[in-house]
Short mmCIF file of C-alpha atoms and ligand atoms in Angstrom, two decimals:
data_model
loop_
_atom_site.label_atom_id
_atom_site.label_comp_id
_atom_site.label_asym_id
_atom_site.label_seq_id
_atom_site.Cartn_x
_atom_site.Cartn_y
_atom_site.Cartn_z
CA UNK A 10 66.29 3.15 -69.39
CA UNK A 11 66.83 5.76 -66.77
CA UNK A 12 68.95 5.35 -63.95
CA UNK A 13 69.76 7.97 -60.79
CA UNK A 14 73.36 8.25 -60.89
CA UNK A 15 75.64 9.99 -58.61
CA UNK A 16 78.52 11.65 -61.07
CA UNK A 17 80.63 12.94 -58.26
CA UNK A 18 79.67 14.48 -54.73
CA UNK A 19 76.63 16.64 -54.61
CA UNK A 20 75.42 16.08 -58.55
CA UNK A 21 72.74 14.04 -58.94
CA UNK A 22 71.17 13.17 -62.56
CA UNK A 23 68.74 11.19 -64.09
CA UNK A 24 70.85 9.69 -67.13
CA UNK A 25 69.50 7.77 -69.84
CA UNK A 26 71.70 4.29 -70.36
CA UNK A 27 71.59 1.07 -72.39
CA UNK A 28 69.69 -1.51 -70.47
CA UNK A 29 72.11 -3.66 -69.47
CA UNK A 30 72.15 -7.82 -70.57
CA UNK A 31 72.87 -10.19 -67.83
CA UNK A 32 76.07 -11.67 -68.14
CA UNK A 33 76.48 -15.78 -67.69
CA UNK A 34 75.19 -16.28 -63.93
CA UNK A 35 73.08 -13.08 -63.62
CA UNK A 36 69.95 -11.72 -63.96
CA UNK A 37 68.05 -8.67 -64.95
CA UNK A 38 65.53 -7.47 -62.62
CA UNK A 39 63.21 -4.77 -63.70
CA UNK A 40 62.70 -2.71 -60.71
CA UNK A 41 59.74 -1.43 -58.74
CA UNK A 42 60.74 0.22 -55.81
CA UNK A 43 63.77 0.71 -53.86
CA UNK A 44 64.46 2.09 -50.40
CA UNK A 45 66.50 5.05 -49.67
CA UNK A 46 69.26 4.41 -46.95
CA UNK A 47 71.82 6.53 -44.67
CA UNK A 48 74.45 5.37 -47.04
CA UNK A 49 72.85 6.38 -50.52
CA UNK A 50 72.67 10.07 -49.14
CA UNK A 51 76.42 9.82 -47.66
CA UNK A 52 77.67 8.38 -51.55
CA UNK A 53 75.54 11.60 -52.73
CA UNK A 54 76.72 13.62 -50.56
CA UNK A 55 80.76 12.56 -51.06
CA UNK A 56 80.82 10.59 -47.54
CA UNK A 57 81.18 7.13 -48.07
CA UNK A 58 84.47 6.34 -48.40
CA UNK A 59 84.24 2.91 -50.49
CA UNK A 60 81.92 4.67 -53.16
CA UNK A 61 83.56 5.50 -56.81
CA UNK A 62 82.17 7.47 -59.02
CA UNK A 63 79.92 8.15 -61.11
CA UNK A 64 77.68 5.33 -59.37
CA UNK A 65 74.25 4.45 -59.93
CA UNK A 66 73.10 4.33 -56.03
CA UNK A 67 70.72 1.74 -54.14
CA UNK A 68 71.08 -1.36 -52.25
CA UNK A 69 67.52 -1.88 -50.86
CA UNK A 70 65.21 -3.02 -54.04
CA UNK A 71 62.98 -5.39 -55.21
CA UNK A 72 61.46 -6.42 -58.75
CA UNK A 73 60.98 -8.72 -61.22
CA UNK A 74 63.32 -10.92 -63.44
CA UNK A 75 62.55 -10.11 -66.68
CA UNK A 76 65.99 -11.64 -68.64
CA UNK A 77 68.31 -14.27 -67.70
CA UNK A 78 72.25 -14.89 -68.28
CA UNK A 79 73.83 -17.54 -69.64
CA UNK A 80 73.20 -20.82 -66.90
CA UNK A 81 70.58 -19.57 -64.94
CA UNK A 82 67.00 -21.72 -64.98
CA UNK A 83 64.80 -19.64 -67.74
CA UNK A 84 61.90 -20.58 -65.15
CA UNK A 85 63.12 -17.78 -62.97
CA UNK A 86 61.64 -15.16 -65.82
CA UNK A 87 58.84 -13.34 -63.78
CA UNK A 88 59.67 -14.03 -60.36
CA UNK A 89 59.27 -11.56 -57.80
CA UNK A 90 62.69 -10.85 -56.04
CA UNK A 91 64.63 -8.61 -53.16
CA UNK A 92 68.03 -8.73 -54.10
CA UNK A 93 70.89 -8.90 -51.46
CA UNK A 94 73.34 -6.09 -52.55
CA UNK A 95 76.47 -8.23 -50.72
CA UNK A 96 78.31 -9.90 -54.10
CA UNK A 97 80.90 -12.21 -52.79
CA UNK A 98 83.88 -14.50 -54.19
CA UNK A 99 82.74 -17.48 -52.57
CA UNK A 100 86.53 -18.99 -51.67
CA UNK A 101 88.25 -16.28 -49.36
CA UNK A 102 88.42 -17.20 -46.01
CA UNK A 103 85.46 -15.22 -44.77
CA UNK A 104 83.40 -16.65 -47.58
CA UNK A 105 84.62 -20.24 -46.87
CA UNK A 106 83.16 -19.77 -43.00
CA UNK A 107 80.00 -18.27 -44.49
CA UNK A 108 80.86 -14.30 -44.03
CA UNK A 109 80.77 -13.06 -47.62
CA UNK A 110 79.57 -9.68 -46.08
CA UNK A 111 83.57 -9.51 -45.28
CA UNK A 112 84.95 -10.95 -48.16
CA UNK A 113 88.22 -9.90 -49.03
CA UNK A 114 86.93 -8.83 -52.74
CA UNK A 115 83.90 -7.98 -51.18
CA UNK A 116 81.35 -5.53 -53.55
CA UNK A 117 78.03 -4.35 -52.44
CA UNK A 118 75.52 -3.53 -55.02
CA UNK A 119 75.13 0.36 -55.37
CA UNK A 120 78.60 1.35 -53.80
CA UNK A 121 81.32 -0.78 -55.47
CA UNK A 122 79.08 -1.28 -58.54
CA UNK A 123 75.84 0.35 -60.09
CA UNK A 124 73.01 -0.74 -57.86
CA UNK A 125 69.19 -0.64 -57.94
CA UNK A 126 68.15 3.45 -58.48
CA UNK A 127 67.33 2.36 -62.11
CA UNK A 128 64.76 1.15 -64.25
CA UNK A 129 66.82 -1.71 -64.45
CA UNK A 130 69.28 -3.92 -63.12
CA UNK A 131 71.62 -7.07 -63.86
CA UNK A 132 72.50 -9.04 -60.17
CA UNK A 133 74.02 -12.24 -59.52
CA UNK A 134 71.17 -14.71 -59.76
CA UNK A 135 72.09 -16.14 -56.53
CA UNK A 136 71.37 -12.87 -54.78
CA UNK A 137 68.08 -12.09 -56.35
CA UNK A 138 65.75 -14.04 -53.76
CA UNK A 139 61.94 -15.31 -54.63
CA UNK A 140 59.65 -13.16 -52.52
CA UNK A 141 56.30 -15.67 -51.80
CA UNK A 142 53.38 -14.32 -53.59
CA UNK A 143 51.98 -13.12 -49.55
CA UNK A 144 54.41 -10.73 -49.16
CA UNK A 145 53.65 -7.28 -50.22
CA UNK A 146 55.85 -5.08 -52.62
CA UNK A 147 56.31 -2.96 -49.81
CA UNK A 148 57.86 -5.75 -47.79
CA UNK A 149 59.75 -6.97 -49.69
CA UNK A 150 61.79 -4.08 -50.61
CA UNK A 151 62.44 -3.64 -46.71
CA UNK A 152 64.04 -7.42 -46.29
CA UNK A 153 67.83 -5.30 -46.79
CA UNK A 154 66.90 -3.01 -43.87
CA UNK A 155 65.86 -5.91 -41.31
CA UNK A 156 68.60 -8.60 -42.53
CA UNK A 157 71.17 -5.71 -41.11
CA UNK A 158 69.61 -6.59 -37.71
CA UNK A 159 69.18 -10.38 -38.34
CA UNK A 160 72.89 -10.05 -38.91
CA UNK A 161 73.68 -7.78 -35.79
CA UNK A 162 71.10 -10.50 -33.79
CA UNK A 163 72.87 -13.53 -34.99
CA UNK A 164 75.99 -12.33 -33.65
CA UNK A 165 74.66 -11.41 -30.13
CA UNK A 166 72.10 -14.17 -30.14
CA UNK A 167 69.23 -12.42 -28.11
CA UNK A 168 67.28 -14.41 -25.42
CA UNK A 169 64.19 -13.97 -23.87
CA UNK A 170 65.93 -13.40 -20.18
CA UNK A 171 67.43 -10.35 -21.70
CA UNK A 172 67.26 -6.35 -20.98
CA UNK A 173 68.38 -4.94 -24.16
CA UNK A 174 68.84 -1.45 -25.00
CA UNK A 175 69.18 0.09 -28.20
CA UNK A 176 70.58 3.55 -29.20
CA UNK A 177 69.36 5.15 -31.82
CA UNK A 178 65.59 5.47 -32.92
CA UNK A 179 66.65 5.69 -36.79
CA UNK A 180 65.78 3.11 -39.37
CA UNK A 181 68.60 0.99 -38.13
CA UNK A 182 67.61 1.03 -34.23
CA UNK A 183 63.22 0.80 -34.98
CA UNK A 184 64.24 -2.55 -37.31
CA UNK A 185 66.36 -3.61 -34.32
CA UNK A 186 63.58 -3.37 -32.00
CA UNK A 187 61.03 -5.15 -34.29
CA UNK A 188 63.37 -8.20 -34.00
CA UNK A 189 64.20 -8.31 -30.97
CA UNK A 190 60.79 -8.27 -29.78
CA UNK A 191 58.70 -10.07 -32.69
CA UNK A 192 61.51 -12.75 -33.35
CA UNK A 193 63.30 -12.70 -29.84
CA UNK A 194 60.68 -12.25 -27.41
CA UNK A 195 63.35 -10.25 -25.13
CA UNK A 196 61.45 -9.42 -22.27
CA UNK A 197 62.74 -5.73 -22.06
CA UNK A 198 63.56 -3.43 -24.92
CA UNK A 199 65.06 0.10 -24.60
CA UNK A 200 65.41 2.73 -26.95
CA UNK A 201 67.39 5.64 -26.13
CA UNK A 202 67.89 8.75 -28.96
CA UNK A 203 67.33 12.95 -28.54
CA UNK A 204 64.49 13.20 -31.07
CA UNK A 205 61.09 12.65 -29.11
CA UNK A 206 59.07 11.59 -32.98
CA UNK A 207 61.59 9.01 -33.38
CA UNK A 208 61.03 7.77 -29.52
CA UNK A 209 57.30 7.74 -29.98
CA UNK A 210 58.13 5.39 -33.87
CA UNK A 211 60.14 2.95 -31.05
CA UNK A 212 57.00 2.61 -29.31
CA UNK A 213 55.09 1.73 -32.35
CA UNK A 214 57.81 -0.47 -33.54
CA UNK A 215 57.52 -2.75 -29.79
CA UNK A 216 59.79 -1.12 -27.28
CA UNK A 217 58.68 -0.86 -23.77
CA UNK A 218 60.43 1.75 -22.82
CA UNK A 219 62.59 4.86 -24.44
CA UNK A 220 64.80 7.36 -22.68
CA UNK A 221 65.43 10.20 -24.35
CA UNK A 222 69.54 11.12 -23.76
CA UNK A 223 68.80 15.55 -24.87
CA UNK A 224 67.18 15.74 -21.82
CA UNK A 225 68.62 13.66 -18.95
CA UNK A 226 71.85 11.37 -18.32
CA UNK A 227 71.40 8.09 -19.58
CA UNK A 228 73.62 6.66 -16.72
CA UNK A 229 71.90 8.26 -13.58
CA UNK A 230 68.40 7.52 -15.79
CA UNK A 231 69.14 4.17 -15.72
CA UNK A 232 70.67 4.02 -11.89
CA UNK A 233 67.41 5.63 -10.80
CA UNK A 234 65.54 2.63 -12.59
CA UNK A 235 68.41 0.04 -11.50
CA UNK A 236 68.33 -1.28 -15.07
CA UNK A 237 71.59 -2.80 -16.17
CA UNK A 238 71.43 -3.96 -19.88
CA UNK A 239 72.73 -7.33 -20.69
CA UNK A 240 72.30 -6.85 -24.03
CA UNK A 241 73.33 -3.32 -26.16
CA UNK A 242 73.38 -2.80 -29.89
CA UNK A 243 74.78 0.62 -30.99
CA UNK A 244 72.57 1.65 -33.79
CA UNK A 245 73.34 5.84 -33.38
CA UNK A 246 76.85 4.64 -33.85
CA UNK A 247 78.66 7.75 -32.35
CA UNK A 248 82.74 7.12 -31.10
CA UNK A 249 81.70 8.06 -27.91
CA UNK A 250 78.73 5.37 -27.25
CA UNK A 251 81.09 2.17 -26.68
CA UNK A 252 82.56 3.56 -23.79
CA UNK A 253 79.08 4.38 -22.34
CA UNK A 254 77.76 1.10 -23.28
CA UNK A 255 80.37 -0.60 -21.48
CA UNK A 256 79.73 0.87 -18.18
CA UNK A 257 75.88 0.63 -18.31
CA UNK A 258 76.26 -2.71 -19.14
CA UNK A 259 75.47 -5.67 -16.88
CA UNK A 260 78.07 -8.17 -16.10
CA UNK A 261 78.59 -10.67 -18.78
CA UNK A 262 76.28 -8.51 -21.18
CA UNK A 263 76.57 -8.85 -25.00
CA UNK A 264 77.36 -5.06 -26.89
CA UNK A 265 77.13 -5.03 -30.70
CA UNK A 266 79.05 -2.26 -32.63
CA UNK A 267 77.87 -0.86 -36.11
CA UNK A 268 79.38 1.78 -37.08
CA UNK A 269 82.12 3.02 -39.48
CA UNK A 270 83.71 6.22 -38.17
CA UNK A 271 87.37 6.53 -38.49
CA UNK A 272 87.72 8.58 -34.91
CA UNK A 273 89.19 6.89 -32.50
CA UNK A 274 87.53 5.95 -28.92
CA UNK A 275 88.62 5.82 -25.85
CA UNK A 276 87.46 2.92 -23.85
CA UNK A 277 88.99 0.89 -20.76
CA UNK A 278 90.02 -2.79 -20.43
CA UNK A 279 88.67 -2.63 -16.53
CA UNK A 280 85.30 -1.86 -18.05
CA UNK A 281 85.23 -4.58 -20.43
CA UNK A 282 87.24 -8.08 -18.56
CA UNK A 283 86.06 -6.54 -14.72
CA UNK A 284 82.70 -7.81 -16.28
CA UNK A 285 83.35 -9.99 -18.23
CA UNK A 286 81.76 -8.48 -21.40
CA UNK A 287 81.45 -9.68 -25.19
CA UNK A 288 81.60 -6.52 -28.08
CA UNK A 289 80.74 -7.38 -31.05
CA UNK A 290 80.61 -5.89 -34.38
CA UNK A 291 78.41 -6.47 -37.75
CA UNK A 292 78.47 -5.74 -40.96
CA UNK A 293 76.20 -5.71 -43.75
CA UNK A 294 74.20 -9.16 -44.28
CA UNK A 295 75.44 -12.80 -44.30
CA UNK A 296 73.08 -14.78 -46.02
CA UNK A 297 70.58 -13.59 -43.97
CA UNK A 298 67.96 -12.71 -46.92
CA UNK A 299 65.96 -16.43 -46.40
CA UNK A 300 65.54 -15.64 -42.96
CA UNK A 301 63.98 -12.12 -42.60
CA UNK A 302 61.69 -13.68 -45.97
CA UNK A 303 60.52 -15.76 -43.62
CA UNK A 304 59.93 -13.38 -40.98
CA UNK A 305 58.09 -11.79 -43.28
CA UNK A 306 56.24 -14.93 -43.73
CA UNK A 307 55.26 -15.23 -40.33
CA UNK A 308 54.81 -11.87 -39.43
CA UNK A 309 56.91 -11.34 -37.21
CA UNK A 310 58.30 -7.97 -38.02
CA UNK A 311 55.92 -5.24 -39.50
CA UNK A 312 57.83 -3.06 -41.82
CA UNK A 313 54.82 -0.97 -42.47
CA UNK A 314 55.55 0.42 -39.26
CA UNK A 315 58.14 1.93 -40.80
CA UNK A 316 57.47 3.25 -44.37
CA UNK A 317 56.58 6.93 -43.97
CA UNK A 318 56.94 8.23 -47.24
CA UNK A 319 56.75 7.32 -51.07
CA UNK A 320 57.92 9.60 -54.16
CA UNK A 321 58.38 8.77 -57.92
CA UNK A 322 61.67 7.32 -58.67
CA UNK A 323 61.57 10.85 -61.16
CA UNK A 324 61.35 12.84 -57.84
CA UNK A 325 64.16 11.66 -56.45
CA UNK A 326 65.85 14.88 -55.67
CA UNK A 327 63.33 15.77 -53.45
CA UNK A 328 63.18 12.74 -51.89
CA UNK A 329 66.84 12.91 -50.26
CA UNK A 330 65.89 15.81 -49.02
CA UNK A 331 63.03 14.79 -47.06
CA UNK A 332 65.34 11.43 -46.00
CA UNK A 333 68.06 14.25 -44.97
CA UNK A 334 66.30 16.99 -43.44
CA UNK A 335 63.12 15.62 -42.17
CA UNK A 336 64.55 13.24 -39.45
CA UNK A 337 61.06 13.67 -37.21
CA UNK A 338 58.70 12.60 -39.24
CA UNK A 339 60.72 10.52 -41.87
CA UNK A 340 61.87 6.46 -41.22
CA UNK A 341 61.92 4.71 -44.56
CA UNK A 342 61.43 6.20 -47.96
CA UNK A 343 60.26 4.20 -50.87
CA UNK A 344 61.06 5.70 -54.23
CA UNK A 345 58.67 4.21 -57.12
CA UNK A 346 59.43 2.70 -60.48
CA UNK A 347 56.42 2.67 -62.65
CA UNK A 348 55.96 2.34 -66.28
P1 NAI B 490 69.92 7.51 -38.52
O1 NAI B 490 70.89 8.62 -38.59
O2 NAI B 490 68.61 7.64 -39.20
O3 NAI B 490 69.61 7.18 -36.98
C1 NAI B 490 70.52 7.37 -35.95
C2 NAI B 490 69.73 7.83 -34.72
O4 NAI B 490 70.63 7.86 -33.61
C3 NAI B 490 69.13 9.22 -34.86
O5 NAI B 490 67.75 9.16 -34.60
C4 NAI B 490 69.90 10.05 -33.82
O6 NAI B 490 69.08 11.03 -33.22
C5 NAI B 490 70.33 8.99 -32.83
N1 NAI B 490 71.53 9.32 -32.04
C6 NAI B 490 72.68 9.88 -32.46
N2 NAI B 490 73.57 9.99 -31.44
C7 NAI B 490 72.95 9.47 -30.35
C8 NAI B 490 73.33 9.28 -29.00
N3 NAI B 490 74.53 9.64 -28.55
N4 NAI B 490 72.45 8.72 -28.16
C9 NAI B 490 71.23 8.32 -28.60
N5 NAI B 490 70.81 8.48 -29.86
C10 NAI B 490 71.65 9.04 -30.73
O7 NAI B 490 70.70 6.23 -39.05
P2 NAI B 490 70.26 4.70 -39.38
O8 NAI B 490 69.96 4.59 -40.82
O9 NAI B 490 69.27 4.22 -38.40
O10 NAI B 490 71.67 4.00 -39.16
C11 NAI B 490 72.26 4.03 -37.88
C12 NAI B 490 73.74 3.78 -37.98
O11 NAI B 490 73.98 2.46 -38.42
C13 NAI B 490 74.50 4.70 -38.94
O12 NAI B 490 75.66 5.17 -38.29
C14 NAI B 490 74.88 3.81 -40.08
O13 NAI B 490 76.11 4.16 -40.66
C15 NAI B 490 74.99 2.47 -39.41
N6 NAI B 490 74.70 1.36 -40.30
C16 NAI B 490 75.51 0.28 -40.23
C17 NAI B 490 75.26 -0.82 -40.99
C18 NAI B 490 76.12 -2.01 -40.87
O14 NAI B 490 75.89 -2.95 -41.59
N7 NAI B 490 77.09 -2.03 -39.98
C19 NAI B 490 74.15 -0.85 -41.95
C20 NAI B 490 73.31 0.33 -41.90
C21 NAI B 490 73.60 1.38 -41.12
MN1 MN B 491 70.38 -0.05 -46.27
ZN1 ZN B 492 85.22 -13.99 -50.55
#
């Protein structure tokens, strides 16, 4: 089979390997697409600092089973399935309150192990989920993308009395809106980022409102309109955003963090306690595959809206390029595994 591996920063190769058998408890899905994400480019590019290489990237995919391990239900063979790139231990503390996304031994799919860029792949059968014979290929291999905002949504637990704004107009911040509105029914979404393309995909995606931050101050924007968010989820995930977040927000507001820089930030305890305000963080996905499958379901959430471009798994080079350097015209790309 062939599989994109990353040998070290910055060399990328199409290898040829064994395909592999599923050990007792997995399975072996034979891929058909897979979604290229923020953090497949920063493992390629030698900034992700959990990666070890050489790694066979991807955490977003979707296929079909085609061989089963030892204990898993031979009636699985041929069943369409997204597979949820959080592998867990199931006992830590974390997993024992239903957070294997932070478990202690915690390995996600195409960072701490070889993960779906590949003709094939062996998973833990519990993570490869059925995808109902309704839902697109398409779909299906964008579940990963919107269970990072089911996750970041179960922690802030939206309401329909909320003004929520959003920064950041990427993949991350357009799935963010789709929930919200579709699933949510917040009354007011915001979307704030500096690239006007990316405003105009918010739009698409449901927001009823963007601001773009190159061109004015996001404070005195929002003074003008006297809009105080009472809900905030940092999807651009600079240092510097908390500390704006928490003097936008409205008193008792709910702010969700998501990023991983290492810089510190400077924010105040006035800002936070004078108000009263919740931060919260989120991290990958607990168990929140079922859920966005049956968003899916219901249509809810429209990830169409956000597939812009599709290359050959073969073409692959090209294709982190365009995800890289083509941030106005590029949301998700779909790499394809064909015969
Ligand atoms: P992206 O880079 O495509 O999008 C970020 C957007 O934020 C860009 O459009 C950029 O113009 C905008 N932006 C940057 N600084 C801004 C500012 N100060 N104000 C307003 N807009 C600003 O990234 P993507 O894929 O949407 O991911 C967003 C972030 O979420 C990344 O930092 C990523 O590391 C993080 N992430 C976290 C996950 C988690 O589980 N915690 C999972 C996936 C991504
Ligand atoms: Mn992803
Ligand atoms: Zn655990």
């Amino acid at each position: 089979m062939k599989s994109i591996v990353i040998q070290q920063p910055n060399a990328l190769v199409i290898e040829e390997r064994q395909i592999p058998q599923p050990a007792a408890g997995e399975v072996r899905v034979k891929v058909k697409l897979a979604g290229i994400c923020g953090s497949d480019s920063h493992i390629y590019r030698g900034h992700n600092p959990f990666a070890k290489y050489p790694r066979v990237i991807g955490h977003e995919f979707f296929g079909v089973i085609e061989a089963v391990g030892e204990g898993v239900d031979a009636a699985r063979l041929g069943e369409r399935v997204s597979v949820d790139p959080v592998v867990s231990c199931g006992h830590c503390y974390p997993c024992s309150i239903g957070k294997p996304n932070v478990c202690t031994t915690l390995v996600v799919l195409g960072v701490h192990r070889d993960g779906g860029f590949s003709e094939y792949a062996t998973v833990p059968a519990k993570n490869a989920h059925p995808i109902p014979n309704e839902i697109p290929d398409e779909f299906a291999v964008m579940v990963e993308p919107f269970t990072i905002s089911a996750n970041v949504t179960a922690q802030v637990k939206p309401t329909e009395q909320d003004v929520a704004l959003i920064y950041g107009a990427g993949p991350m911040g357009l799935t963010s809106v789709q929930v919200l509105k579709g699933v949510f029914n917040v009354r007011e979404v915001i979307v704030v980022d500096r690239i006007p393309e990316r405003l105009d995909m918010a739009l698409r995606s449901g927001a009823d409102r963007v601001i773009n931050n190159a061109s004015l101050s996001l404070i005195g924007e929002l003074e003008t309109l006297k809009i105080k968010p009472t809900l905030i989820i940092d999807a651009a995930c600079h240092p510097s955003i908390l500390q704006e977040a928490i003097t936008i927000a409205s008193p008792t507001a709910r702010i969700a963090i998501m990023g991983f820089s290492s810089d510190p930030c400077q924010i105040s305890q006035q800002g936070i306690t004078s108000k009263e305000l919740a931060i919260f963080s989120s991290r990958l996905n607990a168990n929140k595959f079922p859920i966005v499958i049956t968003w899916l379901k219901e249509k809810r959430i429209d990830p169409a809206k956000l597939i812009t471009h599709r290359f050959d798994y073969q073409q692959v080079v090209k294709a982190m390029e365009v995800f890289e350097k083509d941030q106005t015209r590029c949301c998700k790309v779909l790499l394809t595994f064909n015969e």
